[in-house]
């Protein structure tokens, strides 16, 4: 049986790791280079680094910081934020990332997904999607961009399918409604996307206890769970979460 992955997310703003709730009221919580090293030593399966203001400010990725983080971890490392061209993808990979997450820029220019997949391989191209409940949309969820600040006309399910057709090899699915709340993942949204695409789906937004992860990995059909607040707060470690998942019968890499 394929093992489920535990992924820690570092939201980075002005070179520092930050954390907010539903994309608001972000506070500085530390140095991303030191935090990356600590989570690697705790046994995290992958690390995701999001520059949460790059797209809104219209600038590219901070390559120096990406390189410094990459030098501390020897696991898959995904970078998102401000990656708007094939050259941005190339420079981010050369700085040490194995994957790039395309979110706002992919909505603005869907060809970026297909170009990136063709040049670097589907496994390098991750669709980052921020979605929130909206009864006006066919699936019940609308896609937002620019760090959840700007709503689009895209339906979440339709966009997920389209991105996979274009060549995305994975989807990080973030629920804006659940983000940072530590009240549990958006199970319905996660299951709906996971059942309708052929690529791995990573659940993001709302993880607060190991039981929440177990629920989304089982009931939500997610291939991986992304966590932030629950480990940033020091309440849990990656190792303790994996031990609880193992007890719950979830296959994880110990």
PDB file of C-alpha atoms in Angstrom:
ATOM      1  CA  UNK A   1       0.000   0.000   0.000  1.00  0.00           C
ATOM      2  CA  UNK A   2       1.281   3.473  -0.879  1.00  0.00           C
ATOM      3  CA  UNK A   3       2.386   5.390   2.169  1.00  0.00           C
ATOM      4  CA  UNK A   4       0.619   8.652   2.985  1.00  0.00           C
ATOM      5  CA  UNK A   5       2.853  11.719   3.138  1.00  0.00           C
ATOM      6  CA  UNK A   6       3.070  14.363   5.846  1.00  0.00           C
ATOM      7  CA  UNK A   7       4.154  17.720   4.433  1.00  0.00           C
ATOM      8  CA  UNK A   8       5.047  20.820   6.435  1.00  0.00           C
ATOM      9  CA  UNK A   9       4.279  24.210   4.910  1.00  0.00           C
ATOM     10  CA  UNK A  10       6.336  27.319   5.520  1.00  0.00           C
ATOM     11  CA  UNK A  11       4.438  30.475   4.520  1.00  0.00           C
ATOM     12  CA  UNK A  12       7.111  33.106   3.963  1.00  0.00           C
ATOM     13  CA  UNK A  13       6.677  36.887   3.941  1.00  0.00           C
ATOM     14  CA  UNK A  14       9.614  39.300   3.670  1.00  0.00           C
ATOM     15  CA  UNK A  15      12.043  36.448   4.305  1.00  0.00           C
ATOM     16  CA  UNK A  16      10.405  35.232   7.525  1.00  0.00           C
ATOM     17  CA  UNK A  17       8.012  32.370   8.248  1.00  0.00           C
ATOM     18  CA  UNK A  18       4.560  33.689   9.046  1.00  0.00           C
ATOM     19  CA  UNK A  19       1.191  32.236  10.032  1.00  0.00           C
ATOM     20  CA  UNK A  20      -2.319  33.584   9.818  1.00  0.00           C
ATOM     21  CA  UNK A  21      -5.925  32.400   9.966  1.00  0.00           C
ATOM     22  CA  UNK A  22      -7.960  32.315   6.740  1.00  0.00           C
ATOM     23  CA  UNK A  23      -5.102  34.229   5.092  1.00  0.00           C
ATOM     24  CA  UNK A  24      -5.410  37.176   7.538  1.00  0.00           C
ATOM     25  CA  UNK A  25      -3.557  38.607  10.556  1.00  0.00           C
ATOM     26  CA  UNK A  26      -0.218  36.959   9.806  1.00  0.00           C
ATOM     27  CA  UNK A  27       2.421  36.991  12.543  1.00  0.00           C
ATOM     28  CA  UNK A  28       6.170  36.313  12.352  1.00  0.00           C
ATOM     29  CA  UNK A  29       7.018  32.885  13.767  1.00  0.00           C
ATOM     30  CA  UNK A  30      10.659  32.366  12.819  1.00  0.00           C
ATOM     31  CA  UNK A  31      13.475  31.851  10.357  1.00  0.00           C
ATOM     32  CA  UNK A  32      12.469  29.542   7.473  1.00  0.00           C
ATOM     33  CA  UNK A  33      15.983  28.110   7.105  1.00  0.00           C
ATOM     34  CA  UNK A  34      16.186  27.035  10.763  1.00  0.00           C
ATOM     35  CA  UNK A  35      12.593  25.761  10.739  1.00  0.00           C
ATOM     36  CA  UNK A  36      13.168  23.720   7.561  1.00  0.00           C
ATOM     37  CA  UNK A  37      16.162  22.029   9.159  1.00  0.00           C
ATOM     38  CA  UNK A  38      14.199  21.226  12.332  1.00  0.00           C
ATOM     39  CA  UNK A  39      11.291  19.654  10.428  1.00  0.00           C
ATOM     40  CA  UNK A  40      13.690  17.646   8.258  1.00  0.00           C
ATOM     41  CA  UNK A  41      15.299  16.265  11.421  1.00  0.00           C
ATOM     42  CA  UNK A  42      11.831  15.425  12.808  1.00  0.00           C
ATOM     43  CA  UNK A  43      11.235  13.168   9.779  1.00  0.00           C
ATOM     44  CA  UNK A  44       8.862  15.178   7.593  1.00  0.00           C
ATOM     45  CA  UNK A  45       8.316  13.600   4.154  1.00  0.00           C
ATOM     46  CA  UNK A  46       8.297  16.823   2.148  1.00  0.00           C
ATOM     47  CA  UNK A  47       8.572  20.544   2.655  1.00  0.00           C
ATOM     48  CA  UNK A  48       6.565  23.275   0.922  1.00  0.00           C
ATOM     49  CA  UNK A  49       7.719  26.891   0.862  1.00  0.00           C
ATOM     50  CA  UNK A  50       5.211  29.555  -0.195  1.00  0.00           C
ATOM     51  CA  UNK A  51       6.159  33.181  -0.723  1.00  0.00           C
ATOM     52  CA  UNK A  52       2.686  34.454   0.125  1.00  0.00           C
ATOM     53  CA  UNK A  53       3.108  38.006  -1.179  1.00  0.00           C
ATOM     54  CA  UNK A  54       5.229  37.533  -4.322  1.00  0.00           C
ATOM     55  CA  UNK A  55       2.298  37.395  -6.761  1.00  0.00           C
ATOM     56  CA  UNK A  56       0.449  40.258  -5.097  1.00  0.00           C
ATOM     57  CA  UNK A  57       3.609  42.382  -5.327  1.00  0.00           C
ATOM     58  CA  UNK A  58       4.303  41.298  -8.895  1.00  0.00           C
ATOM     59  CA  UNK A  59       7.763  39.892  -8.241  1.00  0.00           C
ATOM     60  CA  UNK A  60       9.473  36.542  -8.743  1.00  0.00           C
ATOM     61  CA  UNK A  61      10.780  33.999  -6.215  1.00  0.00           C
ATOM     62  CA  UNK A  62      13.528  34.874  -3.688  1.00  0.00           C
ATOM     63  CA  UNK A  63      16.180  32.513  -5.046  1.00  0.00           C
ATOM     64  CA  UNK A  64      18.785  33.151  -2.349  1.00  0.00           C
ATOM     65  CA  UNK A  65      16.381  32.157   0.447  1.00  0.00           C
ATOM     66  CA  UNK A  66      15.161  29.112  -1.534  1.00  0.00           C
ATOM     67  CA  UNK A  67      18.769  27.991  -1.977  1.00  0.00           C
ATOM     68  CA  UNK A  68      19.495  28.381   1.741  1.00  0.00           C
ATOM     69  CA  UNK A  69      16.419  26.333   2.690  1.00  0.00           C
ATOM     70  CA  UNK A  70      17.243  23.664   0.087  1.00  0.00           C
ATOM     71  CA  UNK A  71      20.744  23.283   1.557  1.00  0.00           C
ATOM     72  CA  UNK A  72      19.206  22.159   4.869  1.00  0.00           C
ATOM     73  CA  UNK A  73      16.782  19.470   3.657  1.00  0.00           C
ATOM     74  CA  UNK A  74      17.318  16.243   1.730  1.00  0.00           C
ATOM     75  CA  UNK A  75      13.703  15.432   0.925  1.00  0.00           C
ATOM     76  CA  UNK A  76      11.345  16.659  -1.823  1.00  0.00           C
ATOM     77  CA  UNK A  77      11.084  20.448  -1.602  1.00  0.00           C
ATOM     78  CA  UNK A  78       8.331  22.406  -3.365  1.00  0.00           C
ATOM     79  CA  UNK A  79       8.374  26.178  -3.849  1.00  0.00           C
ATOM     80  CA  UNK A  80       5.492  28.484  -4.747  1.00  0.00           C
ATOM     81  CA  UNK A  81       4.858  32.192  -5.021  1.00  0.00           C
ATOM     82  CA  UNK A  82       5.588  34.559  -7.882  1.00  0.00           C
ATOM     83  CA  UNK A  83       6.590  31.854 -10.367  1.00  0.00           C
ATOM     84  CA  UNK A  84       5.182  33.306 -13.581  1.00  0.00           C
ATOM     85  CA  UNK A  85       7.482  32.190 -16.405  1.00  0.00           C
ATOM     86  CA  UNK A  86       9.363  29.121 -17.605  1.00  0.00           C
ATOM     87  CA  UNK A  87      12.540  30.959 -16.617  1.00  0.00           C
ATOM     88  CA  UNK A  88      11.185  31.373 -13.061  1.00  0.00           C
ATOM     89  CA  UNK A  89      10.531  27.612 -12.948  1.00  0.00           C
ATOM     90  CA  UNK A  90      14.044  26.870 -14.190  1.00  0.00           C
ATOM     91  CA  UNK A  91      15.747  29.232 -11.736  1.00  0.00           C
ATOM     92  CA  UNK A  92      13.687  27.896  -8.811  1.00  0.00           C
ATOM     93  CA  UNK A  93      14.650  24.304  -9.634  1.00  0.00           C
ATOM     94  CA  UNK A  94      18.286  25.322 -10.072  1.00  0.00           C
ATOM     95  CA  UNK A  95      18.106  26.995  -6.636  1.00  0.00           C
ATOM     96  CA  UNK A  96      17.298  23.582  -5.131  1.00  0.00           C
ATOM     97  CA  UNK A  97      13.555  22.914  -5.438  1.00  0.00           C
ATOM     98  CA  UNK A  98      12.332  19.584  -6.818  1.00  0.00           C
ATOM     99  CA  UNK A  99       8.867  20.965  -7.594  1.00  0.00           C
ATOM    100  CA  UNK A 100       7.221  24.306  -8.216  1.00  0.00           C
ATOM    101  CA  UNK A 101       3.710  25.211  -7.140  1.00  0.00           C
ATOM    102  CA  UNK A 102       1.795  27.319  -9.663  1.00  0.00           C
ATOM    103  CA  UNK A 103      -1.242  29.073  -8.260  1.00  0.00           C
ATOM    104  CA  UNK A 104      -2.161  32.660  -9.201  1.00  0.00           C
ATOM    105  CA  UNK A 105       0.189  32.680 -12.173  1.00  0.00           C
ATOM    106  CA  UNK A 106      -1.341  29.476 -13.565  1.00  0.00           C
ATOM    107  CA  UNK A 107      -4.828  31.012 -13.415  1.00  0.00           C
ATOM    108  CA  UNK A 108      -3.560  34.085 -15.257  1.00  0.00           C
ATOM    109  CA  UNK A 109      -1.602  32.001 -17.795  1.00  0.00           C
ATOM    110  CA  UNK A 110      -2.697  28.323 -17.952  1.00  0.00           C
ATOM    111  CA  UNK A 111      -0.102  27.658 -20.689  1.00  0.00           C
ATOM    112  CA  UNK A 112       2.538  27.942 -17.970  1.00  0.00           C
ATOM    113  CA  UNK A 113       1.383  24.544 -16.653  1.00  0.00           C
ATOM    114  CA  UNK A 114       1.728  22.823 -20.027  1.00  0.00           C
ATOM    115  CA  UNK A 115       5.031  24.543 -20.851  1.00  0.00           C
ATOM    116  CA  UNK A 116       6.474  23.635 -17.455  1.00  0.00           C
ATOM    117  CA  UNK A 117       5.296  20.025 -17.682  1.00  0.00           C
ATOM    118  CA  UNK A 118       6.701  19.634 -21.181  1.00  0.00           C
ATOM    119  CA  UNK A 119      10.138  21.044 -20.303  1.00  0.00           C
ATOM    120  CA  UNK A 120      10.635  19.823 -16.730  1.00  0.00           C
ATOM    121  CA  UNK A 121       8.201  16.882 -16.434  1.00  0.00           C
ATOM    122  CA  UNK A 122       4.754  16.566 -14.856  1.00  0.00           C
ATOM    123  CA  UNK A 123       6.296  15.552 -11.512  1.00  0.00           C
ATOM    124  CA  UNK A 124       7.822  19.047 -11.203  1.00  0.00           C
ATOM    125  CA  UNK A 125       4.573  20.963 -11.750  1.00  0.00           C
ATOM    126  CA  UNK A 126       2.174  21.246  -8.805  1.00  0.00           C
ATOM    127  CA  UNK A 127      -1.123  23.097  -9.022  1.00  0.00           C
ATOM    128  CA  UNK A 128      -1.646  25.182  -5.902  1.00  0.00           C
ATOM    129  CA  UNK A 129      -5.338  25.941  -5.518  1.00  0.00           C
ATOM    130  CA  UNK A 130      -7.017  28.147  -2.919  1.00  0.00           C
ATOM    131  CA  UNK A 131     -10.761  27.489  -2.817  1.00  0.00           C
ATOM    132  CA  UNK A 132     -13.637  28.711  -0.672  1.00  0.00           C
ATOM    133  CA  UNK A 133     -17.282  27.688  -0.395  1.00  0.00           C
ATOM    134  CA  UNK A 134     -19.549  29.483  -2.847  1.00  0.00           C
ATOM    135  CA  UNK A 135     -23.064  28.206  -3.643  1.00  0.00           C
ATOM    136  CA  UNK A 136     -23.017  30.069  -6.965  1.00  0.00           C
ATOM    137  CA  UNK A 137     -20.373  27.697  -8.365  1.00  0.00           C
ATOM    138  CA  UNK A 138     -21.336  24.295  -9.903  1.00  0.00           C
ATOM    139  CA  UNK A 139     -19.108  22.370  -7.463  1.00  0.00           C
ATOM    140  CA  UNK A 140     -19.957  24.656  -4.535  1.00  0.00           C
ATOM    141  CA  UNK A 141     -16.405  26.047  -4.381  1.00  0.00           C
ATOM    142  CA  UNK A 142     -14.729  29.026  -6.051  1.00  0.00           C
ATOM    143  CA  UNK A 143     -11.016  29.517  -6.819  1.00  0.00           C
ATOM    144  CA  UNK A 144      -9.226  32.553  -5.361  1.00  0.00           C
ATOM    145  CA  UNK A 145      -5.803  33.969  -6.260  1.00  0.00           C
ATOM    146  CA  UNK A 146      -3.195  36.403  -4.887  1.00  0.00           C
ATOM    147  CA  UNK A 147      -3.099  34.773  -1.458  1.00  0.00           C
ATOM    148  CA  UNK A 148      -6.878  34.453  -1.215  1.00  0.00           C
ATOM    149  CA  UNK A 149      -7.401  38.178  -1.833  1.00  0.00           C
ATOM    150  CA  UNK A 150      -8.904  38.048  -5.338  1.00  0.00           C
ATOM    151  CA  UNK A 151     -11.864  35.915  -6.387  1.00  0.00           C
ATOM    152  CA  UNK A 152     -11.958  34.388  -9.867  1.00  0.00           C
ATOM    153  CA  UNK A 153     -14.730  33.042 -12.094  1.00  0.00           C
ATOM    154  CA  UNK A 154     -13.216  29.564 -11.863  1.00  0.00           C
ATOM    155  CA  UNK A 155     -15.057  26.612 -10.360  1.00  0.00           C
ATOM    156  CA  UNK A 156     -12.703  24.570  -8.167  1.00  0.00           C
ATOM    157  CA  UNK A 157     -13.510  21.159  -9.672  1.00  0.00           C
ATOM    158  CA  UNK A 158     -13.428  22.398 -13.260  1.00  0.00           C
ATOM    159  CA  UNK A 159     -10.086  24.127 -12.700  1.00  0.00           C
ATOM    160  CA  UNK A 160      -8.552  21.042 -11.037  1.00  0.00           C
ATOM    161  CA  UNK A 161      -9.542  18.879 -14.009  1.00  0.00           C
ATOM    162  CA  UNK A 162      -8.290  21.460 -16.513  1.00  0.00           C
ATOM    163  CA  UNK A 163      -4.926  21.821 -14.757  1.00  0.00           C
ATOM    164  CA  UNK A 164      -4.420  18.052 -14.818  1.00  0.00           C
ATOM    165  CA  UNK A 165      -5.228  17.964 -18.542  1.00  0.00           C
ATOM    166  CA  UNK A 166      -2.599  20.672 -19.049  1.00  0.00           C
ATOM    167  CA  UNK A 167       0.023  18.583 -17.236  1.00  0.00           C
ATOM    168  CA  UNK A 168      -0.038  19.293 -13.497  1.00  0.00           C
ATOM    169  CA  UNK A 169       1.343  16.239 -11.705  1.00  0.00           C
ATOM    170  CA  UNK A 170      -0.090  16.979  -8.268  1.00  0.00           C
ATOM    171  CA  UNK A 171      -2.576  19.326  -6.592  1.00  0.00           C
ATOM    172  CA  UNK A 172      -2.165  21.104  -3.273  1.00  0.00           C
ATOM    173  CA  UNK A 173      -5.763  21.874  -2.377  1.00  0.00           C
ATOM    174  CA  UNK A 174      -6.120  24.584   0.235  1.00  0.00           C
ATOM    175  CA  UNK A 175      -9.445  25.384   1.850  1.00  0.00           C
ATOM    176  CA  UNK A 176      -9.585  29.106   2.630  1.00  0.00           C
ATOM    177  CA  UNK A 177     -12.533  28.452   4.973  1.00  0.00           C
ATOM    178  CA  UNK A 178     -10.460  26.031   7.069  1.00  0.00           C
ATOM    179  CA  UNK A 179      -7.017  27.646   6.715  1.00  0.00           C
ATOM    180  CA  UNK A 180      -5.258  28.170  10.044  1.00  0.00           C
ATOM    181  CA  UNK A 181      -8.356  27.310  12.073  1.00  0.00           C
ATOM    182  CA  UNK A 182      -6.983  23.957  13.341  1.00  0.00           C
ATOM    183  CA  UNK A 183     -10.624  22.770  13.262  1.00  0.00           C
ATOM    184  CA  UNK A 184     -10.171  20.028  10.644  1.00  0.00           C
ATOM    185  CA  UNK A 185      -9.774  19.788   6.885  1.00  0.00           C
ATOM    186  CA  UNK A 186     -12.522  20.436   4.323  1.00  0.00           C
ATOM    187  CA  UNK A 187     -13.406  16.775   3.759  1.00  0.00           C
ATOM    188  CA  UNK A 188     -16.091  17.293   1.094  1.00  0.00           C
ATOM    189  CA  UNK A 189     -13.897  19.528  -1.055  1.00  0.00           C
ATOM    190  CA  UNK A 190     -10.897  17.220  -0.746  1.00  0.00           C
ATOM    191  CA  UNK A 191     -12.849  14.064  -1.560  1.00  0.00           C
ATOM    192  CA  UNK A 192     -14.592  15.685  -4.539  1.00  0.00           C
ATOM    193  CA  UNK A 193     -11.297  16.743  -6.126  1.00  0.00           C
ATOM    194  CA  UNK A 194      -9.479  13.492  -5.255  1.00  0.00           C
ATOM    195  CA  UNK A 195     -12.232  11.352  -6.802  1.00  0.00           C
ATOM    196  CA  UNK A 196     -12.245  13.345 -10.039  1.00  0.00           C
ATOM    197  CA  UNK A 197      -8.564  13.725 -10.915  1.00  0.00           C
ATOM    198  CA  UNK A 198      -5.888  11.141 -11.669  1.00  0.00           C
ATOM    199  CA  UNK A 199      -3.020  12.860  -9.818  1.00  0.00           C
ATOM    200  CA  UNK A 200      -2.174  12.915  -6.089  1.00  0.00           C
ATOM    201  CA  UNK A 201      -4.147  15.438  -4.017  1.00  0.00           C
ATOM    202  CA  UNK A 202      -2.594  17.060  -0.953  1.00  0.00           C
ATOM    203  CA  UNK A 203      -5.120  18.327   1.598  1.00  0.00           C
ATOM    204  CA  UNK A 204      -4.287  21.728   3.058  1.00  0.00           C
ATOM    205  CA  UNK A 205      -5.979  24.035   5.545  1.00  0.00           C
ATOM    206  CA  UNK A 206      -7.370  23.166   8.959  1.00  0.00           C
ATOM    207  CA  UNK A 207      -5.102  20.459  10.360  1.00  0.00           C
ATOM    208  CA  UNK A 208      -5.105  20.741  14.148  1.00  0.00           C
ATOM    209  CA  UNK A 209      -4.853  17.189  15.515  1.00  0.00           C
ATOM    210  CA  UNK A 210      -3.580  13.831  14.242  1.00  0.00           C
ATOM    211  CA  UNK A 211      -7.245  12.748  14.082  1.00  0.00           C
ATOM    212  CA  UNK A 212      -7.890  15.500  11.527  1.00  0.00           C
ATOM    213  CA  UNK A 213      -5.091  14.091   9.357  1.00  0.00           C
ATOM    214  CA  UNK A 214      -6.400  10.543   9.724  1.00  0.00           C
ATOM    215  CA  UNK A 215      -9.870  11.729   8.704  1.00  0.00           C
ATOM    216  CA  UNK A 216      -8.766  13.542   5.548  1.00  0.00           C
ATOM    217  CA  UNK A 217      -6.380  10.773   4.510  1.00  0.00           C
ATOM    218  CA  UNK A 218      -9.119   8.156   4.906  1.00  0.00           C
ATOM    219  CA  UNK A 219     -12.474   9.860   4.316  1.00  0.00           C
ATOM    220  CA  UNK A 220     -11.139  12.705   2.170  1.00  0.00           C
ATOM    221  CA  UNK A 221      -9.172  10.302  -0.053  1.00  0.00           C
ATOM    222  CA  UNK A 222      -6.119  12.583   0.155  1.00  0.00           C
ATOM    223  CA  UNK A 223      -2.696  11.205  -0.757  1.00  0.00           C
ATOM    224  CA  UNK A 224      -0.966  13.559   1.672  1.00  0.00           C
ATOM    225  CA  UNK A 225      -1.768  16.091   4.376  1.00  0.00           C
ATOM    226  CA  UNK A 226      -0.131  19.465   4.633  1.00  0.00           C
ATOM    227  CA  UNK A 227       0.338  20.881   8.124  1.00  0.00           C
ATOM    228  CA  UNK A 228       1.581  24.170   9.531  1.00  0.00           C
ATOM    229  CA  UNK A 229      -0.025  25.639  12.665  1.00  0.00           C
ATOM    230  CA  UNK A 230      -0.105  22.377  14.627  1.00  0.00           C
ATOM    231  CA  UNK A 231       3.677  21.906  14.394  1.00  0.00           C
ATOM    232  CA  UNK A 232       4.662  25.589  14.311  1.00  0.00           C
ATOM    233  CA  UNK A 233       2.954  26.008  17.689  1.00  0.00           C
ATOM    234  CA  UNK A 234       5.072  23.232  19.194  1.00  0.00           C
ATOM    235  CA  UNK A 235       1.962  21.304  20.240  1.00  0.00           C
ATOM    236  CA  UNK A 236       2.949  18.364  18.023  1.00  0.00           C
ATOM    237  CA  UNK A 237       6.054  17.090  16.270  1.00  0.00           C
ATOM    238  CA  UNK A 238       6.110  15.348  12.911  1.00  0.00           C
ATOM    239  CA  UNK A 239       7.226  12.167  14.695  1.00  0.00           C
ATOM    240  CA  UNK A 240       4.364  12.262  17.206  1.00  0.00           C
ATOM    241  CA  UNK A 241       1.805  12.835  14.433  1.00  0.00           C
ATOM    242  CA  UNK A 242       3.179   9.902  12.437  1.00  0.00           C
ATOM    243  CA  UNK A 243       3.079   7.674  15.510  1.00  0.00           C
ATOM    244  CA  UNK A 244      -0.607   8.520  16.032  1.00  0.00           C
ATOM    245  CA  UNK A 245      -1.399   7.901  12.341  1.00  0.00           C
ATOM    246  CA  UNK A 246       0.412   4.569  12.479  1.00  0.00           C
ATOM    247  CA  UNK A 247      -1.730   3.557  15.469  1.00  0.00           C
ATOM    248  CA  UNK A 248      -4.823   4.567  13.490  1.00  0.00           C
ATOM    249  CA  UNK A 249      -3.820   2.184  10.701  1.00  0.00           C
ATOM    250  CA  UNK A 250      -2.698   4.895   8.255  1.00  0.00           C
ATOM    251  CA  UNK A 251       0.412   3.767   6.342  1.00  0.00           C
ATOM    252  CA  UNK A 252       3.168   6.363   6.900  1.00  0.00           C
ATOM    253  CA  UNK A 253       6.947   6.360   6.596  1.00  0.00           C
ATOM    254  CA  UNK A 254       8.259   6.052  10.155  1.00  0.00           C
TER     255      UNK A 254
END
